[in-house]
Each structure stands twice: as structure tokens, then as C-alpha cells.
Amino acid sequence: MNLLLKGARVIDPASKIDSIEDVLVEDGKIADCGPSVKAPPDITVLDLTGLIITPGLIDMHVHLREPGLEYKETIASGCQAAVAGGFTSIACMPNTSPVNDNRSITEFIRRKAAEANLANVYPVGAISMHSEGKQLTEFWDLKEAGIVALSDDGNPVMDAALMRRALEYACSLDLPVIQHCEDKNLSTGGLMNEGYWATVLGLPGIPAIAEDVMVARDILMAEYTKTRVHIAHVSTAGAVRLIRDAKKRGINVTGETAPHYFTLTDESLQNYDTHYKVSPPLRGEADVAAIKEGLADGTLDAIACDHAPHGRTDKEVEFEYAANGISGLETSLGLSLNLVHEGVLTWPQLIAAMSCHPARILNLSKGSLACGADADITVIDPELPWTIDTKAFHSRGKNSPFSGRLVKGRAVLTIVGGKIQYDGRKQR
Amino acid sequence: MMKLAKKDILGIADMSVDEINLILETAESFLEISMRDIKKVPTLRGKSIINLFYEASTRTRTSFEIAGKRLSADTINISASTSSTVKGETLIDTARNLEAMNPDIIVLRHSAAGAPHMLASLVKQSIINAGDGAHEHPSQALLDMMTIREKKGKIAGLKVALVGDILHSRVARSNIYGLSKMGAEVVVAGPATMLPRDIEKMGVAAFTKIEDAIADADVVMMLRIQLERQKQNIFPSLREYAQHYCLTRKNIKLARPDAIVMHPGPMNRGVEISPDIADDPGISVILDQVNNGVAVRMALLYLLSGGNE
């Protein structure tokens, strides 16, 4: 289907465009983009006046749960959630059951994603077999099968020697290594951020230094081996500072954070609501401020929601036994837009953190509206107020602490490869 | 007498001074029942109380059971193990099943902090928290306050020192809330590894030397050291702990001459408290605490059942 998108404000940070323009989509590609594009005959013209067109949003940190944990999410339901949230591309973490540590699992994920035919799905392969931190996976084979990055997400790579080898071996294949930074010796048994609220609630704490020491270690490792490392879901002020300093020193490190880390603090846990239980844990006010600052000054490159869908039974248990995570794909944009409303980020900054930056980190030829690019487009109504309702989620995971929260702005049209995969305009 | 306008007793943190006073006064009026030849009144006849204990407990469970029986309630004890519930029936399902049998009060002891709060939000019965993880142990703090009031005539203005593993202690947290609300000055002491982060923000002074905490104290409350914590390197050895944190004839001299010594039990004699202090009726009120415990639990059961309706 060919489309002419007329009258919207086009924000394409990769091309440094922020103006009212028309976008012509032909044969799944961006055919033209300019102040006034003439409509070819027999084309569908969409008047998008008052809306914002951005490159298709990319979430580089998503858990799709298939294979193995389909009651939480399937690749198809996760993709539905993605396009409903405005995401045209997602990278899915390997901690499925079995773990994506070999070619056949990667191929399975890609086949399921192709069958779902909604969003682009980029599998992330495990660094170590079963993500156990002992033996490297076959990076080369995994790359040929279609992975775009490596991570043992959920499990940090505790063995520094293994991490070093992973960085070196991955670098020769130009595969980014994504580290879940958590020193397990410091965090063991912990259930929430260590601090006043953990003391009040009597819950064992996870100190911020559990994250910080691992970030520091991996930065040193990337510096020494002259490789690059990507820090997942940054939650602490200390980690932001370490990444900022490392970047200044020219070390090849990138970082992402999730909406809950700039939206919530550990104070939210005071009623033991398991929906607020995440890994890393929600931190304090100073950390939230530092995360925002890190996004604003570019220390943190990307916003990724760490979409972690769970079934009711995973959360409706004692806090201690509850699973970590938030089903985030359908709230990520709404919550992140708050940074623009608050004046923390400009529109182009926000869109860059959700499109061209993750594309660059993952070496994807995405995140741009330049002529000839894949027609992955997100159309956002910037002013639309809406109330987050987990019952309306497309994701199987209804686990969100944001249920009932009023946010402003959402994706109303998600176009993937020139095809409208989500149309929420009727909700306007 | 006012009524307790609460469905559940989950912690001291959400209790008002009036509510604490009401419970303590009610408990004081019940003390006498336990002194009778026939230790039973018909007050809660026809009421059923389930003691659902997911953690081993002798003192607290027995105390709740005796409290219920002295008020003529039917008490049922269930000892469940958390390990089986992780794999098998969830706490919610257990609670829903018990709820369907229509008890009046469920007394819950659980190793997971917040478990009673979850239960209270799901079932219609009154829940009494008999200790949840390292969070709260409200009936213990109430019996401690009752004992202090009995021995000192007041709580306001007293200096109370809590010594030991504050990090893992629900008794410490409940007492910090209760005693502070009642106007006492609360100080805590223990090795730095046993002091939770930001404890000062709870309104207490924290010390790493026992001497600093018990100086001029009116009440010294010693907490039990759990041997298994040694594996987490919270402390190197019982020997070293005892050398530096045991309450002895020597360091008790730093407290006020009329100071009383308390312990929630069970005691490690010679570790956190020397036997001659524990057994000295002139200073130790440890068995008074146990006696008052029954009265406090009678008061809680009575007030939650509607009190003087």
C-alpha cells in the first residue's frame, strides 16, 4: 500500500529534520519527504495535521517469553503490544525457556516473528550457554542465524574473564554486548533498593553499588580490550556518572534506561505491591534525577522499557516470591513523553533515544526517515490525554504499576515497512 | 471506652497513640483473668481463631492460643512450611480456603515481609500480624510497651536502648514505632553490619558500641542473635559478638540504676545477655513480658471481635 502522510510535524533526528512535511511511502520505503509532496494518482492520503511523525520507534530491550513461557507472552502477542505502543522494531532478550543460546532457537524466534508479521523482531543471543556464565555460545553461528546483540540479561556475567573473552570475540563480529550490571555477591537475597524504605519495610536491600561496581568493571574491560559495551537498564546515579566519565575519556560505552527508572522511586513499594518489583530495583529520588540528567546530556543513549510480561500467578504472591518486571511496551511512549512535557528532553532528543540511537547501537539500518529508508513510521498524537488501562493491553502481561495513571500523548498509527500495523486514530 | 476502628492489626506503624493506649488498657484489665483458678471467661465463645504459622514459633503461637482459649474462642493451629507453598498452594489460595470456613480472626506468622498485608487485602477476616519477615511484630511491641508501663509507670520521657541485629529484627522496627509514638527516646546499637541503612531517618540514634546506647538508659532491650547470620558474614563469630555486645554486670552499670532489662526471646544465654542478668529478678523483666504477652493478645482478639459492643 502506498501512502502520503500530509501535514504532520516530522521529527527525524537522524536527518536533523523537525518541521511540517509530507512523507510519501511507496513499496515499503520512504519515497519522498518534503514541505509539499505532490500526491501521485491512486494513493491513500492521510491528513495528519496536528500530529507528529517520527521514525518507527525501536525498543532494544524486550522479553517476549516464547519459546517456553507462552502464558506470559508469545512472540505474536508481544508484537501486537509493540505496534500498539508505537514500536516498529524490538530486540528480544534470550532468557526464554530454553535460552536463546543456539541457532535453532534464534531461527524459531525469527520464524514466529515472520508469521506474526507485525513488527521487526531482532533476537538477542545469550553470551553463555543457558546464560549460566560458564561457556561461551557460538557467536558466529548465532549471528548468521540473525541475532543483533549478545546478552545474558537477567543474569549478569559475574566471571570477569568470561566477560573479557565475550567482549573480544563479539567485537570481531561487530556484535554489541549488552550487560545486565549487577554484582550478584552484593545483591544476593535483595528484594528492593537498599535504603530508608527497605529499612522501613524490612525487605532485604540491593545496594546501588551492586550496579555501580559492575558498570565500572565493564567500562574498564571495554577500555582495556578496545571493544564496546552497552549497559542495560541503568537505574543508579553512580552508573550514570561512571558512563558519563567513560564517554568523556573516549571509551566505547553506551547505556539505556527504562521509563520506570525516571518515573518511580522505591517509596512506591510501601504497600508491598509486587507490580513495583523490578530488576534492577526502583531507586531513590537522587537516582531518578540523575537518570533524567543522563538522558538530557546524552550519557544515556536509549530508552528501552525492559518489557517483562508476567502472568497473574507470578505477581499475586508474597513480595519475596514475586517475579521481577513490568509489562511496558504499551506505556513506554506515554511515560517517556512526560520527559518532554516536563522540559527534561526536547522532542528530537526523546525520539532519538527511542529510534536512531538504539538502531545505531544494534547496527540496524533503521531509525531514519531519509529517502530510501524502510517505511517504519510512528505517528504520535502529542496532546492526547489517556488513562493507562492494563485490561486494554494487547500484551498477555497485564502487570503494570501504571494502571490508572493519566498520561499525555500516544502513538495513533504504527507503520511497519509501509504497512499500517496499528491504527488507534479512532480513539482520538 | 472507645472502640478499635480497625479490621486488622498489621503493624505499629499505622497505629495511633489512642489505639495503642486502648490496647494496653484493655490488656491490663485482662491480666487478672490469668491469675484466677478458673482461667476462662466466655467473652469470645463461638468465635474461631486460626493461628496460621509459616515460621516456627513456640512462644508467640502458644501465647495467641492461650489468649484465645482464655476468652473461650476455638483456636486452631496450622503450621505450614513456606517451601511447600512456593511449589504448591499459594498463600492466597490457603487463605481463601480458610476464609470459606468462616473463622473470625486469622493470626499469621510469615517469613515474607508484607504477607499479612497481602492477606488482609484479600480476605474479609481480621488479620493479626504475628511477625512478618524483618518488618513488624506488633503484638510483641505492645507487650513490651505494656511491660515498660507496668514497671516504670510511663513510657514518655524514658530512654530505651535496643541492642543487637536491628537489620533483621521485626521486634526492633515495631518497638521503634511504638516507643517513639509514646514519647520515649529510642536508641539502637549493634555492629555496623547489623544496622540497616538510613535507620536514623526512623527517628533513632544508632551506635556501633553497646556502651554508647545503654548509657543512662531506663530500659535495655536485647535482641536475639541468629547463628545462621554468621554465614552471611554479618558477624565473624559468636565468641567475638559476646565479647563486645553481651549485656553484662559491667556494662549495665552505664544504664540508670533503676534500669530494666528486656528480651523478646528466645535468649542465647552468654551471647547477647549474660545469664546472671537474665535471671536477676531485680533487673530482668523477661518473664513479665511473657505474662503480659498473653494479656496483650487477649486484648487484640477481644478488640478485633468488636470489643465492648
XYZ file of C-alpha atoms in Angstrom:
737
model
C 0.000 0.000 0.000
C 1.310 3.417 -0.909
C 0.620 6.295 1.429
C 1.005 10.016 1.510
C 1.172 11.339 5.048
C 0.290 15.013 4.960
C 0.521 17.925 7.315
C 2.266 16.425 10.328
C 5.319 17.707 12.144
C 8.121 15.409 11.064
C 10.791 14.792 13.686
C 13.669 12.783 12.289
C 16.718 13.295 14.494
C 18.902 11.130 12.249
C 18.344 13.595 9.385
C 18.128 16.601 11.718
C 14.622 17.360 10.485
C 11.972 18.966 12.663
C 9.358 20.697 10.508
C 5.948 20.314 8.910
C 6.469 17.999 5.968
C 4.737 15.415 3.856
C 6.022 11.862 3.733
C 5.471 9.664 0.715
C 5.602 5.915 1.228
C 5.960 3.685 -1.804
C 6.679 -0.034 -1.927
C 7.543 -0.164 1.735
C 10.135 2.580 1.504
C 10.239 6.292 2.168
C 9.981 7.649 -1.388
C 9.931 11.334 -0.669
C 9.838 13.726 2.217
C 9.462 17.457 1.938
C 7.386 20.551 2.653
C 4.885 19.767 -0.080
C 4.939 16.405 -1.776
C 2.597 16.050 -4.721
C 0.261 13.104 -4.427
C 0.717 10.528 -7.146
C -2.541 9.176 -8.583
C -4.426 6.432 -6.743
C -2.666 6.887 -3.434
C -4.122 6.852 0.048
C -3.684 10.303 1.535
C -3.791 10.631 5.301
C -4.239 14.096 6.733
C -2.167 14.058 9.908
C -2.336 17.741 10.747
C -1.568 18.337 14.415
C 0.232 15.016 14.765
C 3.899 14.113 14.867
C 5.637 11.731 12.504
C 8.777 10.034 13.751
C 10.938 7.195 12.530
C 9.441 3.921 13.753
C 10.244 3.599 17.431
C 12.707 0.907 18.474
C 12.777 -0.813 21.851
C 16.072 -2.589 22.220
C 15.213 -4.439 25.432
C 12.107 -6.601 25.403
C 11.230 -10.024 26.809
C 8.917 -11.985 24.535
C 8.846 -15.204 26.639
C 8.469 -17.545 23.653
C 9.633 -20.287 23.486
C 8.666 -21.787 26.801
C 6.735 -19.214 28.777
C 3.859 -18.559 26.411
C 1.404 -17.959 29.253
C 3.296 -14.720 29.925
C 3.683 -13.620 26.305
C 4.051 -15.009 22.831
C 6.048 -13.505 20.051
C 2.771 -12.614 18.335
C 1.168 -11.016 21.406
C 4.387 -9.176 22.181
C 4.462 -7.810 18.641
C 0.850 -6.677 18.974
C 1.804 -4.853 22.145
C 4.802 -3.339 20.370
C 2.880 -1.837 17.458
C 0.096 -0.676 19.790
C 2.768 1.126 21.787
C 4.229 2.741 18.661
C 7.201 0.390 18.234
C 8.086 -0.881 14.794
C 11.176 -2.784 15.910
C 12.025 -4.646 19.079
C 15.037 -6.612 20.243
C 14.110 -9.615 22.350
C 16.249 -10.907 25.188
C 17.402 -14.520 25.233
C 16.084 -15.628 28.640
C 13.353 -17.793 27.214
C 12.976 -21.464 28.063
C 15.119 -22.820 26.562
C 17.516 -19.901 26.438
C 18.312 -18.466 23.016
C 21.848 -19.799 23.063
C 21.899 -21.572 19.705
C 20.966 -21.161 16.083
C 17.760 -23.200 16.224
C 16.162 -21.016 18.900
C 17.132 -17.864 17.022
C 15.657 -19.273 13.844
C 12.494 -20.276 15.710
C 12.066 -16.740 17.061
C 12.556 -15.229 13.630
C 10.100 -17.648 12.061
C 7.457 -16.881 14.687
C 8.028 -13.167 14.225
C 7.640 -13.512 10.469
C 4.400 -15.415 10.975
C 3.130 -12.699 13.312
C 4.059 -10.207 10.591
C 3.575 -7.120 12.752
C 6.847 -5.632 13.977
C 10.504 -6.256 13.186
C 11.885 -8.625 15.791
C 15.632 -8.745 16.388
C 16.741 -11.593 18.623
C 19.494 -11.084 21.152
C 21.580 -14.205 21.719
C 22.943 -15.431 25.011
C 26.579 -14.742 25.872
C 26.951 -18.056 27.667
C 25.279 -21.429 27.308
C 21.983 -21.407 29.262
C 23.121 -17.931 30.380
C 24.943 -19.721 33.158
C 28.116 -17.690 32.811
C 30.374 -20.647 32.165
C 30.829 -21.384 28.477
C 30.531 -19.001 25.533
C 27.827 -19.599 22.972
C 28.649 -19.838 19.275
C 28.552 -16.123 18.482
C 29.372 -16.639 14.816
C 26.631 -19.181 14.269
C 24.132 -17.068 16.208
C 24.989 -14.037 14.134
C 24.453 -15.960 10.925
C 21.092 -17.054 12.307
C 20.118 -13.440 12.858
C 20.974 -12.155 16.310
C 21.857 -8.477 16.573
C 23.475 -8.457 20.018
C 24.581 -10.645 22.889
C 23.414 -10.601 26.488
C 22.861 -12.883 29.447
C 20.191 -10.409 30.578
C 18.627 -11.304 33.882
C 21.905 -12.918 34.804
C 24.910 -10.630 34.881
C 28.173 -12.079 33.617
C 29.865 -12.338 37.001
C 33.019 -14.016 35.731
C 35.239 -11.146 34.612
C 37.421 -13.402 32.497
C 34.395 -14.714 30.619
C 33.182 -11.142 30.079
C 36.547 -10.169 28.698
C 36.520 -13.041 26.218
C 32.937 -12.282 25.224
C 33.785 -8.635 24.513
C 36.803 -9.558 22.433
C 35.150 -12.322 20.461
C 31.954 -10.317 19.885
C 33.874 -7.257 18.775
C 35.480 -9.103 15.901
C 31.947 -9.923 14.712
C 30.720 -6.368 15.365
C 28.110 -7.710 17.769
C 27.304 -5.410 20.706
C 27.448 -6.988 24.155
C 24.646 -5.874 26.467
C 25.333 -6.303 30.143
C 22.806 -6.534 32.947
C 25.014 -4.864 35.530
C 24.569 -6.435 38.926
C 27.200 -7.820 41.232
C 25.444 -10.927 42.480
C 27.541 -11.122 45.617
C 26.323 -7.688 46.630
C 22.714 -8.186 45.588
C 22.075 -11.745 46.759
C 18.836 -12.091 48.633
C 17.917 -8.474 47.984
C 14.359 -7.592 47.005
C 14.381 -3.812 46.686
C 16.686 -0.818 46.719
C 18.751 -0.656 49.884
C 17.888 2.486 51.790
C 15.298 4.042 54.045
C 12.308 2.286 52.507
C 13.911 -1.161 52.631
C 14.708 -0.467 56.276
C 11.116 0.536 56.986
C 9.623 -2.376 55.076
C 12.026 -4.943 56.479
C 12.901 -6.143 52.999
C 16.477 -7.141 52.205
C 18.170 -4.423 50.188
C 20.001 -4.366 46.880
C 22.556 -1.579 47.189
C 23.163 0.818 44.315
C 26.798 -0.253 44.392
C 25.757 -3.716 43.179
C 25.042 -1.992 39.864
C 27.825 0.568 40.032
C 30.734 -1.800 40.599
C 29.669 -3.903 37.633
C 29.319 -0.859 35.384
C 32.769 0.261 36.475
C 34.235 -3.175 35.837
C 32.747 -3.461 32.374
C 33.832 0.049 31.406
C 37.388 -0.860 32.391
C 37.043 -4.074 30.448
C 35.835 -2.272 27.313
C 38.662 0.230 27.645
C 41.344 -2.420 28.042
C 40.113 -4.667 25.240
C 39.273 -1.688 22.993
C 35.784 -3.095 22.481
C 32.386 -1.708 23.200
C 29.825 -2.491 25.842
C 26.189 -1.490 26.267
C 24.811 -1.085 29.775
C 21.206 -2.237 30.100
C 18.518 -0.617 32.245
C 20.649 1.906 34.136
C 18.988 2.700 37.459
C 21.559 4.477 39.637
C 23.162 7.896 39.828
C 26.510 6.164 40.213
C 26.138 4.252 36.953
C 25.185 7.446 35.106
C 28.279 9.179 36.449
C 30.540 6.259 35.500
C 29.177 6.127 31.952
C 29.444 9.903 31.567
C 33.069 9.899 32.689
C 33.881 6.918 30.481
C 32.401 8.596 27.418
C 34.455 11.700 28.147
C 37.534 9.523 28.165
C 36.561 8.134 24.767
C 35.603 4.661 25.918
C 33.055 2.956 23.694
C 30.206 2.540 26.145
C 26.504 3.168 25.652
C 23.620 2.993 28.069
C 19.883 2.656 28.213
C 17.314 3.245 30.900
C 13.659 2.329 31.303
C 10.654 4.594 31.909
C 10.108 3.267 35.436
C 13.597 4.419 36.450
C 12.774 8.036 35.663
C 9.156 7.832 36.808
C 9.101 5.940 40.113
C 11.115 5.657 43.320
C 11.421 2.934 45.940
C 8.860 4.792 48.013
C 6.264 3.215 45.701
C 6.889 -0.137 47.366
C 5.483 0.844 50.715
C 2.362 -1.287 50.309
C 4.333 -4.297 49.121
C 2.651 -4.044 45.704
C 4.542 -6.598 43.630
C 3.848 -4.637 40.433
C 6.643 -2.308 41.537
C 9.126 -5.159 41.877
C 11.676 -4.864 39.092
C 15.312 -5.752 38.471
C 17.296 -3.606 39.000
C 15.033 -2.220 41.716
C 13.395 1.197 41.767
C 15.848 3.604 43.386
C 15.727 6.913 45.226
C 14.900 10.447 44.180
C 18.536 11.397 43.561
C 18.839 8.453 41.179
C 15.709 9.476 39.280
C 17.115 12.985 38.915
C 20.454 11.592 37.706
C 18.749 9.326 35.149
C 16.900 12.334 33.715
C 20.109 14.318 33.627
C 21.848 11.405 31.920
C 19.195 11.295 29.222
C 19.297 15.058 28.782
C 23.083 15.291 28.347
C 23.330 12.169 26.199
C 25.098 9.988 28.740
C 22.224 7.575 28.394
C 21.659 6.876 24.714
C 18.414 4.992 24.675
C 15.107 4.442 26.404
C 14.095 0.787 26.433
C 11.239 -0.422 28.554
C 12.578 -3.833 29.613
C 9.138 -5.205 28.709
C 8.737 -8.063 31.173
C 5.273 -9.581 30.842
C 4.129 -11.971 33.556
C 1.039 -13.967 34.384
C -1.135 -13.140 37.378
C 0.268 -16.061 39.320
C 3.771 -14.639 39.019
C 2.765 -11.433 40.771
C -0.086 -12.428 43.114
C 2.231 -13.914 45.708
C 4.244 -12.715 48.666
C 6.605 -9.906 47.661
C 9.585 -12.156 48.249
C 8.400 -14.743 45.717
C 7.018 -12.351 43.096
C 8.620 -12.146 39.663
C 10.500 -9.014 38.624
C 9.299 -6.802 35.829
C 6.746 -4.555 34.193
C 4.793 -5.115 31.010
C 5.975 -1.906 29.413
C 5.612 -1.769 25.635
C 2.218 -0.110 25.722
C 3.118 2.518 28.315
C 6.703 3.321 27.372
C 5.975 6.168 24.970
C 3.284 7.742 27.152
C 5.554 7.736 30.198
C 8.599 8.898 28.230
C 6.663 11.785 26.708
C 6.382 13.101 30.210
C 10.075 13.997 29.915
C 9.172 16.311 27.044
C 6.189 17.774 28.897
C 8.449 18.393 31.916
C 11.068 20.056 29.735
C 13.744 17.445 30.520
C 14.130 16.453 26.874
C 13.285 18.092 23.575
C 11.149 16.173 21.131
C 14.112 15.319 18.900
C 16.093 14.130 21.941
C 13.300 11.835 23.035
C 12.723 10.444 19.570
C 16.454 9.873 19.097
C 16.563 7.873 22.333
C 13.706 5.757 21.032
C 14.742 5.346 17.408
C 18.081 6.250 15.842
C 20.174 5.688 18.958
C 19.066 2.108 19.592
C 19.363 1.500 15.827
C 22.964 2.696 15.918
C 23.830 0.601 18.977
C 22.366 -2.525 17.368
C 23.773 -1.734 13.878
C 20.276 -1.646 12.397
C 19.596 0.285 9.208
C 16.538 1.745 10.915
C 15.554 4.829 12.814
C 15.547 7.275 9.921
C 13.011 8.776 7.538
C 15.579 9.521 4.828
C 14.589 8.775 1.255
C 15.071 5.103 0.532
C 14.801 4.042 4.168
C 12.382 1.336 5.235
C 8.997 2.923 5.774
C 8.886 2.263 9.524
C 6.934 5.208 10.858
C 5.256 6.104 14.124
C 2.569 8.765 14.212
C 2.079 10.327 17.616
C -0.729 12.461 18.940
C 1.307 14.619 21.312
C -1.583 16.103 23.259
C -3.946 13.163 23.611
C -4.638 12.509 27.281
C -5.356 8.892 28.147
C -5.537 6.684 31.173
C -3.375 3.595 31.245
C -5.621 0.561 31.489
C -3.891 -2.793 31.789
C -7.081 -4.581 30.773
C -6.761 -2.943 27.365
C -3.181 -4.195 26.887
C -2.502 -6.285 23.819
C 0.307 -7.916 25.746
C -0.571 -11.033 27.683
C 1.269 -9.471 30.598
C -1.113 -7.155 32.431
C 1.485 -6.499 35.108
C 1.941 -2.768 35.337
C 2.113 -0.439 38.306
C 0.964 2.347 35.994
C -2.603 1.144 35.733
C -4.923 4.090 36.216
C -2.225 6.678 35.581
C -3.110 9.601 33.335
C -0.531 10.320 30.635
C -0.438 12.663 27.673
C 0.424 11.580 24.168
C 0.390 8.229 22.425
C 1.051 6.508 19.140
C -2.006 6.614 16.919
C -0.547 4.983 13.838
C 2.252 2.460 13.551
C 3.523 1.744 10.078
C 5.989 -1.090 9.526
C 7.550 -1.493 6.089
C 4.886 0.746 4.603
C 2.030 -1.263 6.101
C -0.274 0.142 8.778
C 0.066 -2.377 11.608
C -1.715 -0.385 14.266
C -4.355 2.269 13.826
C -5.501 3.931 17.014
C -6.888 7.059 15.386
C -10.458 6.156 16.242
C -9.544 6.578 19.906
C -8.848 10.245 19.337
C -14.066 3.019 76.444
C -13.568 3.658 72.765
C -13.686 1.007 70.099
C -10.803 -0.124 67.951
C -11.771 1.008 64.454
C -9.542 -1.445 62.647
C -10.127 -4.618 60.702
C -6.573 -5.822 61.048
C -3.518 -5.466 63.249
C -0.725 -5.317 60.692
C 1.831 -3.145 62.402
C 2.513 -0.405 64.897
C 3.483 1.989 62.078
C -0.175 2.626 61.241
C -1.407 2.697 64.831
C -2.309 5.884 66.693
C -1.345 6.712 70.259
C -5.014 6.401 71.243
C -5.205 2.955 69.720
C -2.043 1.844 71.496
C -3.385 3.165 74.787
C -6.702 1.420 74.253
C -4.976 -1.903 73.594
C -2.678 -1.523 76.587
C -5.529 -0.567 78.925
C -7.642 -3.451 77.688
C -4.705 -5.806 78.187
C -4.146 -4.522 81.709
C -7.763 -5.275 82.546
C -7.316 -8.829 81.253
C -4.201 -9.558 83.342
C -6.267 -10.649 86.263
C -8.009 -13.452 84.335
C -4.742 -15.340 84.056
C -4.366 -15.204 87.838
C -7.658 -16.914 88.525
C -8.117 -20.565 89.415
C -10.514 -20.914 86.510
C -8.666 -19.050 83.768
C -11.511 -18.661 81.355
C -14.163 -16.085 80.547
C -16.926 -16.588 77.991
C -16.249 -13.377 76.086
C -15.356 -14.898 72.694
C -17.445 -18.070 72.953
C -18.403 -19.220 69.476
C -15.589 -17.324 67.770
C -12.932 -19.217 65.846
C -9.360 -18.116 65.538
C -6.859 -19.691 63.179
C -3.182 -19.445 64.014
C -1.544 -19.785 60.595
C 2.170 -20.081 61.194
C 4.549 -20.346 58.271
C 7.528 -19.992 60.556
C 8.470 -21.995 63.598
C 7.352 -20.319 66.788
C 6.751 -21.647 70.261
C 6.259 -18.557 72.351
C 4.110 -16.423 70.082
C 1.920 -19.248 68.854
C 1.345 -20.620 72.337
C 0.645 -17.136 73.617
C -2.004 -16.497 70.955
C -3.503 -19.937 71.550
C -3.744 -19.459 75.301
C -5.120 -15.946 74.800
C -7.874 -17.283 72.558
C -8.707 -20.167 74.882
C -8.909 -17.962 77.973
C -11.541 -15.952 76.132
C -13.376 -19.193 75.189
C -12.690 -18.883 71.471
C -11.999 -22.008 69.426
C -8.380 -21.831 68.347
C -6.960 -23.863 65.503
C -3.233 -24.075 64.834
C -1.866 -24.593 61.351
C 1.843 -24.992 60.842
C 2.679 -24.593 57.197
C 6.069 -24.560 55.605
C 6.905 -21.863 53.133
C 8.927 -24.222 50.994
C 5.892 -26.342 50.190
C 3.772 -23.306 49.408
C 6.292 -21.987 46.932
C 5.755 -25.106 44.888
C 2.231 -25.948 45.877
C -0.695 -23.930 47.160
C -0.220 -20.196 47.255
C -0.813 -18.171 50.400
C -3.811 -16.614 48.663
C -5.398 -19.985 47.986
C -4.723 -21.188 51.502
C -6.289 -18.005 52.816
C -9.323 -18.269 50.541
C -9.885 -21.831 51.707
C -9.651 -20.827 55.314
C -11.897 -17.853 54.621
C -14.519 -20.221 53.245
C -14.565 -21.994 56.614
C -15.601 -18.718 58.225
C -13.175 -18.153 61.046
C -13.306 -14.755 62.739
C -9.634 -13.952 63.027
C -6.531 -15.270 61.278
C -3.238 -14.830 63.106
C -0.422 -15.018 60.565
C 3.288 -15.540 61.057
C 5.254 -15.498 57.807
C 8.890 -15.191 56.787
C 7.998 -12.830 53.916
C 7.619 -9.187 54.901
C 4.256 -7.886 53.730
C 2.500 -11.283 53.656
C -0.132 -10.246 56.263
C -0.833 -7.067 54.284
C -1.495 -9.081 51.160
C -3.759 -11.437 53.086
C -5.633 -8.570 54.742
C -6.426 -7.030 51.386
C -7.864 -10.295 50.086
C -9.931 -11.874 52.845
C -12.773 -10.489 54.910
C -11.484 -11.841 58.222
C -9.408 -9.807 60.621
C -5.704 -10.480 60.243
C -3.252 -10.184 63.107
C 0.359 -9.983 62.061
C 2.276 -12.290 64.373
C 5.550 -11.356 62.713
C 6.343 -10.835 59.016
C 9.938 -11.201 57.946
C 12.055 -8.366 59.275
C 9.121 -5.969 59.068
C 6.831 -5.850 62.108
C 5.778 -7.840 65.140
C 3.087 -5.615 66.621
C 1.899 -7.838 69.472
C 5.499 -8.104 70.716
C 5.945 -4.327 70.748
C 2.619 -3.917 72.526
C 3.560 -6.386 75.231
C 6.918 -4.642 75.557
C 5.208 -1.283 75.969
C 2.807 -2.790 78.474
C 5.723 -4.167 80.484
C 7.597 -0.871 80.424
C 4.497 0.970 81.551
C 3.892 -1.566 84.299
C 7.443 -1.306 85.634
C 8.106 2.386 85.033
C 4.641 3.839 85.321
C 5.068 5.617 81.996
C 6.726 5.438 78.607
C 7.066 9.100 77.698
C 10.449 10.569 78.562
C 12.212 7.228 79.017
C 15.343 6.276 77.161
C 15.094 2.818 75.597
C 18.118 1.088 74.062
C 17.638 -1.747 71.546
C 20.804 -3.776 71.083
C 21.594 -6.459 68.530
C 20.708 -7.385 64.974
C 18.495 -4.422 64.137
C 18.737 -5.179 60.401
C 16.853 -8.457 60.657
C 14.626 -7.570 63.604
C 10.886 -7.037 63.282
C 10.778 -6.582 67.058
C 13.115 -3.607 66.732
C 11.048 -1.956 63.992
C 7.739 -2.335 65.820
C 9.276 -1.065 69.036
C 10.893 1.897 67.307
C 7.458 2.939 66.008
C 5.586 2.243 69.217
C 8.007 3.671 71.749
C 8.643 6.782 69.643
C 4.908 7.384 69.317
C 4.517 7.008 73.064
C 7.180 9.637 73.671
C 10.246 7.575 74.532
C 13.734 8.256 73.217
C 14.843 5.190 71.276
C 18.467 4.382 70.516
C 19.807 1.310 68.764
C 23.178 -0.383 68.806
C 24.889 -3.238 67.054
C 27.809 -3.922 64.746
C 27.590 -1.699 61.641
C 26.659 -4.802 59.653
C 23.506 -5.176 61.744
C 22.344 -1.573 61.446
C 20.043 -1.077 58.462
C 20.811 1.760 56.098
C 19.189 5.090 56.923
C 17.886 3.790 60.270
C 18.417 7.307 61.659
C 15.616 8.506 59.395
C 13.274 6.397 61.507
C 13.989 8.839 64.301
C 16.502 6.864 66.331
C 20.157 7.397 67.143
C 22.347 4.483 66.093
C 25.599 3.361 67.707
C 28.109 0.659 66.976
C 29.135 0.313 70.624
C 26.710 -1.065 73.176
C 28.098 1.272 75.840
C 27.049 4.368 73.872
C 23.498 3.103 73.575
C 22.849 1.899 77.097
C 24.372 4.926 78.827
C 21.646 6.397 81.063
C 19.029 4.104 79.571
C 15.868 3.361 81.536
C 15.191 0.253 79.504
C 17.673 -2.045 77.767
C 16.172 -4.434 75.258
C 18.494 -7.138 73.959
C 17.710 -8.868 70.665
C 18.410 -12.457 69.777
C 21.409 -13.165 67.602
C 20.669 -15.773 64.987
C 23.553 -18.105 64.442
C 22.788 -18.617 60.760
C 23.574 -14.945 60.108
C 27.207 -15.786 60.674
C 27.209 -17.446 57.239
C 26.362 -14.104 55.644
C 29.349 -12.573 57.406
C 27.127 -10.245 59.381
C 29.451 -11.061 62.251
C 32.592 -13.180 62.489
C 31.786 -15.377 65.461
C 29.507 -15.719 68.461
C 32.607 -15.503 70.597
C 33.554 -12.077 69.331
C 29.954 -10.884 69.383
C 29.577 -11.933 73.001
C 32.793 -10.167 73.941
C 31.570 -6.833 72.627
C 27.776 -6.844 72.609
C 26.738 -9.015 75.538
C 24.841 -7.263 78.292
C 26.849 -7.890 81.454
C 27.075 -6.839 85.079
C 29.813 -4.476 83.997
C 28.203 -2.544 81.154
C 24.731 -2.483 82.702
C 26.235 -0.081 85.255
C 26.224 2.527 82.490
C 22.435 2.429 82.423
C 20.331 4.136 85.030
C 20.460 2.415 88.423
C 16.787 1.500 88.173
C 17.033 0.295 84.580
C 15.101 -2.777 83.494
C 16.306 -5.407 81.029
C 14.081 -6.963 78.394
C 14.427 -9.693 75.778
C 11.800 -10.888 73.286
C 13.178 -14.424 73.480
C 14.331 -16.955 72.829
C 17.555 -15.981 74.571
C 21.067 -17.048 73.728
C 22.457 -17.056 77.232
C 26.011 -15.842 77.285
C 25.795 -14.422 73.769
C 23.651 -11.304 73.884
C 22.815 -11.465 77.574
C 24.735 -12.891 80.488
C 22.754 -15.462 82.492
C 23.044 -13.651 85.799
C 21.418 -10.555 84.295
C 18.699 -12.581 82.615
C 17.879 -14.357 85.854
C 18.096 -11.352 88.189
C 14.536 -10.502 89.207
C 15.734 -7.079 90.323
C 16.558 -6.054 86.717
C 15.194 -8.629 84.299
C 11.528 -8.368 83.348
C 11.749 -11.038 80.664
C 9.132 -13.335 82.199
C 6.816 -10.397 82.878
C 6.963 -9.769 79.146
C 5.751 -13.309 78.517
C 2.962 -12.959 81.061
C 1.868 -9.638 79.583
C 2.039 -11.170 76.127
C -0.988 -13.330 76.833
C -2.942 -10.312 78.091
C -1.999 -8.182 75.066
C -3.079 -10.933 72.689
C -6.332 -11.380 74.593
C -6.885 -7.646 74.168
C -6.194 -7.780 70.434
C -8.533 -10.726 69.892
C -11.198 -9.074 72.019
C -10.973 -5.655 70.380
C -10.931 -7.065 66.849
C -14.005 -9.133 67.664
C -15.942 -5.980 68.300
C -14.776 -5.149 71.801
C -17.408 -3.821 74.150
C -20.186 -3.841 71.600
